[in-house]
Short mmCIF file of C-alpha atoms in Angstrom, two decimals:
data_model
loop_
_atom_site.label_atom_id
_atom_site.label_comp_id
_atom_site.label_asym_id
_atom_site.label_seq_id
_atom_site.Cartn_x
_atom_site.Cartn_y
_atom_site.Cartn_z
CA MET C 1 -203.03 -42.31 32.44
CA ASN C 2 -204.93 -45.60 32.34
CA GLN C 3 -208.33 -44.34 33.46
CA PHE C 4 -210.12 -41.00 33.43
CA SER C 5 -210.55 -41.32 37.20
CA GLU C 6 -206.78 -40.68 37.55
CA LEU C 7 -207.18 -37.13 36.24
CA THR C 8 -207.50 -34.25 38.68
CA LEU C 9 -210.93 -33.06 37.61
CA SER C 10 -213.89 -31.51 39.36
CA PRO C 11 -216.21 -34.07 41.00
CA ALA C 12 -219.01 -32.96 38.65
CA LEU C 13 -216.98 -33.67 35.50
CA GLN C 14 -215.73 -36.99 36.90
CA GLN C 15 -219.33 -37.99 37.54
CA GLN C 16 -220.41 -36.93 34.06
CA LEU C 17 -217.61 -39.00 32.51
CA ALA C 18 -218.66 -42.00 34.59
CA ASP C 19 -222.34 -41.49 33.70
CA ALA C 20 -221.40 -41.43 30.00
CA ASN C 21 -219.39 -44.65 30.51
CA PHE C 22 -216.07 -43.00 29.65
CA ILE C 23 -213.69 -45.15 31.71
CA THR C 24 -210.54 -45.87 29.71
CA PRO C 25 -209.03 -43.10 27.57
CA THR C 26 -207.94 -43.67 23.98
CA PRO C 27 -204.24 -43.04 23.24
CA VAL C 28 -204.84 -39.50 21.97
CA GLN C 29 -206.89 -38.70 25.07
CA ALA C 30 -204.25 -40.14 27.41
CA ALA C 31 -201.50 -38.13 25.69
CA ALA C 32 -203.27 -34.81 25.04
CA ILE C 33 -205.48 -34.24 28.08
CA PRO C 34 -202.82 -33.93 30.85
CA PRO C 35 -200.71 -31.21 29.15
CA ALA C 36 -203.88 -29.41 28.02
CA LEU C 37 -205.12 -29.39 31.62
CA GLU C 38 -201.82 -27.74 32.59
CA GLY C 39 -202.49 -24.95 30.10
CA ARG C 40 -199.94 -26.10 27.52
CA ASP C 41 -200.51 -25.75 23.78
CA VAL C 42 -200.94 -29.11 22.02
CA LEU C 43 -200.24 -30.16 18.42
CA ALA C 44 -201.82 -33.57 17.86
CA THR C 45 -201.85 -35.75 14.77
CA ALA C 46 -204.31 -38.61 14.95
CA GLN C 47 -206.76 -40.30 12.63
CA THR C 48 -210.49 -39.70 12.67
CA GLY C 49 -212.28 -41.90 15.18
CA THR C 50 -209.50 -41.86 17.80
CA GLY C 51 -211.38 -39.80 20.38
CA LYS C 52 -210.06 -36.33 19.57
CA THR C 53 -213.27 -34.54 20.56
CA LEU C 54 -213.15 -35.71 24.16
CA SER C 55 -209.43 -34.95 24.33
CA PHE C 56 -210.12 -31.23 23.91
CA LEU C 57 -213.55 -30.99 25.55
CA ILE C 58 -212.37 -32.31 28.93
CA PRO C 59 -209.62 -29.68 29.43
CA LEU C 60 -211.85 -27.03 27.89
CA ILE C 61 -214.63 -27.75 30.41
CA GLU C 62 -212.22 -27.98 33.34
CA ARG C 63 -210.27 -24.79 32.54
CA MET C 64 -213.26 -22.64 31.62
CA PRO C 65 -213.84 -19.84 34.17
CA LYS C 66 -216.96 -20.76 36.12
CA ASN C 67 -218.51 -17.33 36.41
CA ALA C 68 -217.36 -15.80 33.15
CA LYS C 69 -219.85 -13.97 30.96
CA GLY C 70 -219.52 -14.38 27.24
CA ALA C 71 -217.34 -16.72 25.23
CA THR C 72 -214.14 -17.96 26.85
CA ALA C 73 -213.49 -20.87 24.46
CA LEU C 74 -213.72 -21.31 20.69
CA VAL C 75 -213.70 -24.53 18.65
CA LEU C 76 -213.18 -24.10 14.89
CA LEU C 77 -214.08 -27.00 12.59
CA PRO C 78 -214.41 -27.53 8.83
CA THR C 79 -218.06 -28.65 8.56
CA ARG C 80 -221.50 -28.11 10.04
CA GLU C 81 -221.92 -31.82 10.71
CA LEU C 82 -218.75 -32.01 12.77
CA ALA C 83 -219.67 -28.84 14.64
CA MET C 84 -223.06 -30.29 15.56
CA GLN C 85 -221.44 -33.50 16.80
CA VAL C 86 -219.08 -31.51 19.04
CA LEU C 87 -222.08 -29.62 20.39
CA GLU C 88 -223.82 -32.91 21.23
CA ALA C 89 -220.70 -34.21 22.99
CA TRP C 90 -220.49 -30.94 24.96
CA ARG C 91 -224.10 -31.28 26.07
CA GLN C 92 -223.55 -34.90 27.06
CA LEU C 93 -220.64 -33.91 29.31
CA THR C 94 -222.08 -30.72 30.76
CA HIS C 95 -225.80 -31.59 30.85
CA SER C 96 -226.35 -28.04 29.63
CA ARG C 97 -228.09 -26.78 26.52
CA ASN C 98 -227.50 -23.07 27.07
CA THR C 99 -223.76 -22.67 27.58
CA ALA C 100 -222.63 -23.24 23.96
CA ALA C 101 -223.46 -21.49 20.71
CA LEU C 102 -223.34 -23.20 17.32
CA VAL C 103 -222.15 -20.80 14.61
CA CYS C 104 -222.18 -22.20 11.08
CA GLY C 105 -223.67 -21.59 7.65
CA GLY C 106 -226.77 -23.31 6.37
CA LEU C 107 -228.69 -22.72 9.60
CA ALA C 108 -230.85 -19.79 10.65
CA GLU C 109 -228.91 -16.89 12.15
CA GLY C 110 -231.52 -16.07 14.80
CA PRO C 111 -230.94 -18.97 17.21
CA GLN C 112 -227.17 -18.68 16.79
CA LEU C 113 -227.11 -15.00 17.64
CA GLU C 114 -229.57 -15.50 20.51
CA ALA C 115 -227.27 -18.13 22.04
CA ILE C 116 -224.36 -15.70 21.81
CA ARG C 117 -226.42 -12.88 23.36
CA ARG C 118 -227.46 -15.19 26.22
CA GLY C 119 -223.79 -15.40 27.15
CA ALA C 120 -222.69 -18.75 25.72
CA ARG C 121 -219.27 -19.57 27.14
CA LEU C 122 -218.30 -21.84 24.25
CA ILE C 123 -218.60 -21.05 20.54
CA ILE C 124 -218.44 -24.02 18.16
CA ALA C 125 -218.03 -22.64 14.65
CA THR C 126 -217.11 -23.07 11.05
CA PRO C 127 -214.74 -20.28 9.93
CA GLY C 128 -216.89 -18.67 7.24
CA ARG C 129 -219.95 -17.87 9.33
CA LEU C 130 -217.91 -16.81 12.38
CA GLU C 131 -215.84 -14.42 10.30
CA ASP C 132 -219.06 -12.96 8.91
CA TYR C 133 -220.34 -12.32 12.45
CA LEU C 134 -217.03 -10.72 13.41
CA GLN C 135 -217.12 -8.38 10.42
CA ARG C 136 -220.68 -7.38 11.32
CA LYS C 137 -219.66 -6.91 14.98
CA LEU C 138 -222.25 -9.45 16.13
CA VAL C 139 -219.82 -11.42 18.28
CA SER C 140 -216.83 -10.58 20.47
CA LEU C 141 -213.95 -12.99 20.96
CA SER C 142 -211.95 -10.75 23.30
CA GLY C 143 -212.59 -13.07 26.26
CA VAL C 144 -211.57 -16.32 24.54
CA ASN C 145 -208.65 -17.94 26.36
CA ILE C 146 -208.78 -21.38 24.70
CA LEU C 147 -208.78 -21.95 20.92
CA VAL C 148 -209.27 -25.41 19.41
CA LEU C 149 -208.48 -25.97 15.73
CA ASP C 150 -209.98 -29.35 14.87
CA GLU C 151 -209.27 -31.11 11.54
CA VAL C 152 -207.15 -28.12 10.61
CA ASP C 153 -205.79 -29.99 7.57
CA ARG C 154 -209.29 -30.18 6.11
CA MET C 155 -209.98 -26.52 6.94
CA LEU C 156 -206.88 -25.57 4.95
CA ASP C 157 -207.96 -27.86 2.07
CA MET C 158 -211.29 -26.04 1.99
CA GLY C 159 -209.63 -22.63 1.69
CA PHE C 160 -210.22 -21.38 5.25
CA LYS C 161 -206.62 -20.33 5.96
CA PRO C 162 -207.30 -16.56 5.55
CA SER C 163 -210.46 -16.82 7.69
CA ILE C 164 -208.58 -18.66 10.45
CA ARG C 165 -205.90 -15.97 10.44
CA ARG C 166 -208.45 -13.15 10.71
CA ILE C 167 -210.36 -14.96 13.48
CA ALA C 168 -207.16 -15.67 15.42
CA SER C 169 -206.22 -11.99 15.21
CA ALA C 170 -209.42 -11.18 17.14
CA LEU C 171 -208.36 -13.43 20.06
CA PRO C 172 -206.16 -12.53 23.03
CA ALA C 173 -202.47 -13.19 22.37
CA GLY C 174 -202.05 -15.11 25.62
CA ARG C 175 -204.63 -17.78 24.84
CA GLN C 176 -204.07 -21.55 24.93
CA THR C 177 -204.30 -23.30 21.53
CA LEU C 178 -205.01 -26.97 20.83
CA CYS C 179 -204.49 -28.04 17.21
CA TYR C 180 -205.61 -31.37 15.71
CA SER C 181 -204.82 -32.72 12.25
CA ALA C 182 -204.77 -36.07 10.47
CA THR C 183 -201.47 -35.18 8.81
CA LEU C 184 -198.42 -33.05 9.54
CA SER C 185 -197.80 -31.47 6.16
CA PRO C 186 -195.54 -28.41 5.71
CA GLU C 187 -198.69 -26.26 5.71
CA ILE C 188 -199.76 -27.69 9.09
CA ARG C 189 -196.27 -27.04 10.49
CA GLU C 190 -196.63 -23.42 9.31
CA VAL C 191 -199.96 -23.14 11.15
CA ALA C 192 -198.34 -24.59 14.27
CA ARG C 193 -195.51 -22.02 14.13
CA GLU C 194 -198.01 -19.20 13.68
CA TYR C 195 -200.55 -20.06 16.37
CA LEU C 196 -198.93 -22.37 18.94
CA LYS C 197 -196.32 -21.59 21.60
CA ASP C 198 -193.92 -24.40 22.55
CA PRO C 199 -196.61 -27.06 21.93
CA VAL C 200 -196.62 -30.56 23.35
CA ARG C 201 -196.39 -32.87 20.33
CA VAL C 202 -198.86 -35.79 20.31
CA GLU C 203 -198.57 -38.33 17.52
CA ILE C 204 -200.82 -41.37 17.67
CA GLY C 205 -199.71 -44.23 15.45
CA SER C 206 -199.23 -43.62 11.76
CA VAL C 207 -200.88 -40.42 10.65
CA LEU C 208 -201.61 -41.96 7.28
CA LYS C 209 -202.69 -45.56 7.68
CA PRO C 210 -206.07 -47.30 7.91
CA SER C 211 -207.08 -48.87 11.21
CA PRO C 212 -205.99 -52.51 11.62
CA ASN C 213 -209.61 -53.25 12.58
CA VAL C 214 -210.68 -52.79 8.95
CA GLU C 215 -210.51 -55.61 6.40
CA LEU C 216 -209.39 -54.04 3.12
CA ARG C 217 -210.78 -55.43 -0.14
CA SER C 218 -210.56 -54.24 -3.73
CA PHE C 219 -212.57 -55.24 -6.78
CA GLU C 220 -211.53 -54.85 -10.39
CA VAL C 221 -214.85 -54.07 -12.03
CA PRO C 222 -215.93 -52.26 -15.23
CA THR C 223 -217.40 -48.83 -14.51
CA ASP C 224 -220.81 -49.81 -15.89
CA LYS C 225 -220.96 -52.81 -13.53
CA LYS C 226 -220.21 -51.00 -10.27
CA GLN C 227 -223.88 -50.62 -9.37
CA GLU C 228 -224.50 -54.35 -9.78
CA LEU C 229 -221.46 -55.12 -7.64
CA LEU C 230 -222.64 -52.74 -4.92
CA GLU C 231 -226.06 -54.42 -4.85
CA HIS C 232 -224.37 -57.83 -4.73
CA LEU C 233 -222.39 -56.75 -1.64
CA LEU C 234 -225.54 -55.40 -0.01
CA ASP C 235 -227.25 -58.74 -0.55
CA ALA C 236 -224.24 -60.74 0.62
CA HIS C 237 -223.42 -58.81 3.82
CA ASP C 238 -225.29 -57.58 6.88
CA GLY C 239 -225.06 -54.16 8.47
CA SER C 240 -224.94 -50.55 7.33
CA PHE C 241 -223.09 -49.30 4.24
CA LEU C 242 -221.42 -45.92 3.75
CA VAL C 243 -220.77 -45.47 0.02
CA PHE C 244 -218.37 -42.80 -1.25
CA VAL C 245 -218.72 -41.31 -4.73
CA ARG C 246 -216.81 -38.49 -6.38
CA THR C 247 -219.61 -36.12 -7.46
CA LYS C 248 -222.94 -34.80 -6.24
CA HIS C 249 -224.64 -36.05 -9.39
CA GLY C 250 -223.10 -39.48 -8.85
CA ALA C 251 -224.37 -39.61 -5.27
CA ASP C 252 -227.92 -38.87 -6.42
CA ARG C 253 -227.71 -41.43 -9.22
CA VAL C 254 -226.35 -44.27 -7.06
CA ALA C 255 -228.88 -43.63 -4.29
CA ARG C 256 -231.83 -43.48 -6.71
CA ARG C 257 -230.82 -46.76 -8.34
CA LEU C 258 -230.51 -48.45 -4.98
CA VAL C 259 -233.97 -47.28 -3.96
CA ARG C 260 -235.42 -48.54 -7.26
CA SER C 261 -233.83 -51.92 -6.54
CA GLY C 262 -235.51 -52.11 -3.15
CA HIS C 263 -232.66 -50.97 -0.91
CA SER C 264 -233.12 -48.38 1.82
CA ALA C 265 -230.75 -45.60 0.79
CA THR C 266 -230.29 -41.86 1.18
CA GLN C 267 -227.60 -39.41 0.14
CA ILE C 268 -225.61 -36.48 1.49
CA HIS C 269 -223.73 -33.90 -0.58
CA GLY C 270 -223.12 -30.18 -0.92
CA ASP C 271 -226.20 -29.41 -3.01
CA ARG C 272 -228.61 -30.73 -0.39
CA SER C 273 -229.97 -28.23 2.12
CA GLN C 274 -228.73 -28.35 5.69
CA SER C 275 -232.04 -29.78 6.90
CA GLN C 276 -231.85 -32.49 4.24
CA ARG C 277 -228.30 -33.35 5.22
CA ASN C 278 -229.21 -33.46 8.90
CA ALA C 279 -232.21 -35.68 8.19
CA ALA C 280 -230.19 -38.07 6.01
CA LEU C 281 -227.42 -38.38 8.58
CA ARG C 282 -229.87 -38.86 11.45
CA SER C 283 -231.84 -41.46 9.50
CA PHE C 284 -228.66 -43.40 8.70
CA ALA C 285 -227.36 -43.19 12.27
CA GLN C 286 -230.68 -44.45 13.64
CA GLY C 287 -230.85 -47.32 11.17
CA HIS C 288 -233.87 -46.11 9.20
CA HIS C 289 -231.71 -46.09 6.08
CA ARG C 290 -229.20 -48.90 5.64
CA VAL C 291 -227.13 -47.10 2.99
CA LEU C 292 -225.75 -43.56 3.01
CA VAL C 293 -224.21 -42.38 -0.28
CA ALA C 294 -221.84 -39.46 0.27
CA THR C 295 -219.29 -37.19 -1.35
CA ASP C 296 -216.00 -36.55 0.47
CA VAL C 297 -216.54 -32.96 1.59
CA ALA C 298 -220.11 -33.58 2.76
CA ALA C 299 -219.01 -36.66 4.67
CA ARG C 300 -216.22 -34.87 6.51
CA GLY C 301 -217.10 -35.03 10.18
CA ILE C 302 -219.65 -37.83 9.91
CA ASP C 303 -219.33 -39.76 13.15
CA VAL C 304 -221.77 -42.68 13.09
CA ALA C 305 -221.17 -45.64 15.35
CA ASP C 306 -221.09 -49.17 13.97
CA VAL C 307 -220.79 -48.56 10.21
CA ALA C 308 -220.23 -52.13 9.04
CA HIS C 309 -219.02 -51.53 5.50
CA VAL C 310 -217.40 -48.62 3.66
CA VAL C 311 -217.46 -48.76 -0.14
CA ASN C 312 -215.22 -46.62 -2.32
CA TYR C 313 -217.59 -46.69 -5.29
CA ASP C 314 -215.29 -44.16 -6.95
CA MET C 315 -211.57 -44.30 -6.27
CA PRO C 316 -210.41 -41.56 -3.90
CA ARG C 317 -208.15 -38.95 -5.46
CA GLU C 318 -205.65 -38.89 -2.60
CA ALA C 319 -204.27 -41.45 -0.16
CA GLU C 320 -205.42 -39.20 2.69
CA ASP C 321 -208.99 -39.36 1.39
CA PHE C 322 -208.78 -43.17 1.38
CA VAL C 323 -207.68 -43.20 5.03
CA HIS C 324 -210.41 -40.74 5.94
CA ARG C 325 -213.14 -42.75 4.19
CA VAL C 326 -211.99 -46.08 5.59
CA GLY C 327 -211.80 -44.52 9.06
CA ARG C 328 -215.60 -44.44 9.16
CA THR C 329 -215.67 -48.16 9.94
CA GLY C 330 -213.72 -50.32 12.38
CA ARG C 331 -213.89 -47.64 15.06
CA ALA C 332 -212.84 -48.16 18.68
CA SER C 333 -212.70 -51.96 19.08
CA SER C 334 -215.24 -52.76 16.34
CA ARG C 335 -214.39 -54.63 13.15
CA GLY C 336 -215.23 -53.29 9.71
CA VAL C 337 -214.86 -53.93 6.00
CA ALA C 338 -213.77 -51.43 3.33
CA SER C 339 -214.22 -52.29 -0.35
CA THR C 340 -212.69 -50.27 -3.17
CA PHE C 341 -214.04 -50.49 -6.73
CA ALA C 342 -211.37 -50.00 -9.40
CA ALA C 343 -212.14 -49.93 -13.10
CA PRO C 344 -209.56 -51.72 -15.28
CA ASP C 345 -207.86 -48.41 -16.09
CA GLU C 346 -207.64 -47.58 -12.37
CA THR C 347 -205.69 -50.65 -11.24
CA GLN C 348 -202.42 -48.73 -11.55
CA ALA C 349 -203.82 -45.98 -9.31
CA LEU C 350 -204.88 -48.65 -6.79
CA ARG C 351 -201.37 -50.12 -6.75
CA LYS C 352 -199.92 -46.64 -6.21
CA LEU C 353 -202.35 -46.09 -3.31
CA GLU C 354 -201.32 -49.37 -1.70
CA HIS C 355 -197.65 -48.47 -2.10
CA THR C 356 -198.12 -45.01 -0.59
CA LEU C 357 -200.01 -46.34 2.44
CA ARG C 358 -197.96 -49.54 2.67
CA ILE C 359 -201.09 -51.65 2.69
CA THR C 360 -202.33 -54.67 0.77
CA THR C 361 -205.98 -55.12 -0.19
CA LYS C 362 -207.53 -58.53 -0.71
CA LYS C 363 -208.20 -58.48 -4.44
CA PHE C 364 -211.25 -59.74 -6.32
CA ARG C 365 -212.20 -59.56 -9.96
CA VAL C 366 -215.75 -59.51 -11.27
CA ARG C 367 -216.23 -62.29 -13.79
CA PRO C 368 -217.41 -60.90 -17.11
CA ARG C 369 -220.17 -63.44 -17.77
CA ASN C 370 -221.92 -63.32 -14.43
CA GLN C 371 -221.50 -60.19 -12.41
CA GLU C 372 -222.76 -61.80 -9.23
CA GLN C 373 -219.91 -64.29 -9.24
CA LEU C 374 -216.68 -62.97 -7.79
CA GLN C 375 -213.31 -64.60 -7.93
CA SER C 376 -210.20 -63.91 -5.93
CA ALA C 377 -207.60 -62.21 -8.12
#
């Protein structure tokens, strides 16, 4: 499949794809959509930013019974932010605001339950809140014939495996299941055996490698000089910055210091309310804030176009987290830069990361006498 127009889709969906300027599918879309349209189960491993959302929404829209009442499709995701982005993509493709229900924590129950009662045909949910509704008999999943598990690796990391199992047990046995993950760990293979029947296997590129569109840099810098280095990079480069830190407290501290230095910055982490997180993400996406400081879990599912620069202010704990962070820039055909700050006692961890991912970062060292002068290592 070289163009979406080659797919056998309803004229309405073809027109909506054309209106949204979706012409050429990404590799994961080209590989996953045709078997999904045939009703096959799909197990896909692909990095964030490869177009996974469209690869399951198109067959979901096309295969959804037109006159069905109540939910016939369910998308499970790890975070509220990702769920809201899927909802926006659904509305863009269907031009409908009333056929999907968002079910996730941190938002008022009333509108969610009202959308379900109105007969929403699609439920987009995080596992915790949906399981709560099931236990309270506020939602029925007996009519769901398509289940999508998106970023299932992250859902397992966050402890949702029991919830997924209980939710899946409330679905018809004959449903179609589409499963997406950044990695294919033994735990993911176990999920595939449990929920998928003879799935079509889709593997796009390396499941653990940064995009070639991203220039990788690393800086050996003392911990107490990281803030100065970050401000130097902000002064030296144009565009938006997404800065990853390890803790909620660290995110607040880095953002406050940037604001005091005259930079337009906001932060997103687990201790902020849902409305605060939504506002911060929207402000960053719209360019009102140039810098978004984030923790890993809170940033899962952030999908902001044209992030120019990702900064690993704190070293990621796992190679997978590095790939996930870096995947926020250099998306589609855009170019991006990812800079990793490593304290002197973290250089060994950086070398291990490079070895695991089979990558090489362009190395710099902050000169001790003048922190604004950088030299190539």
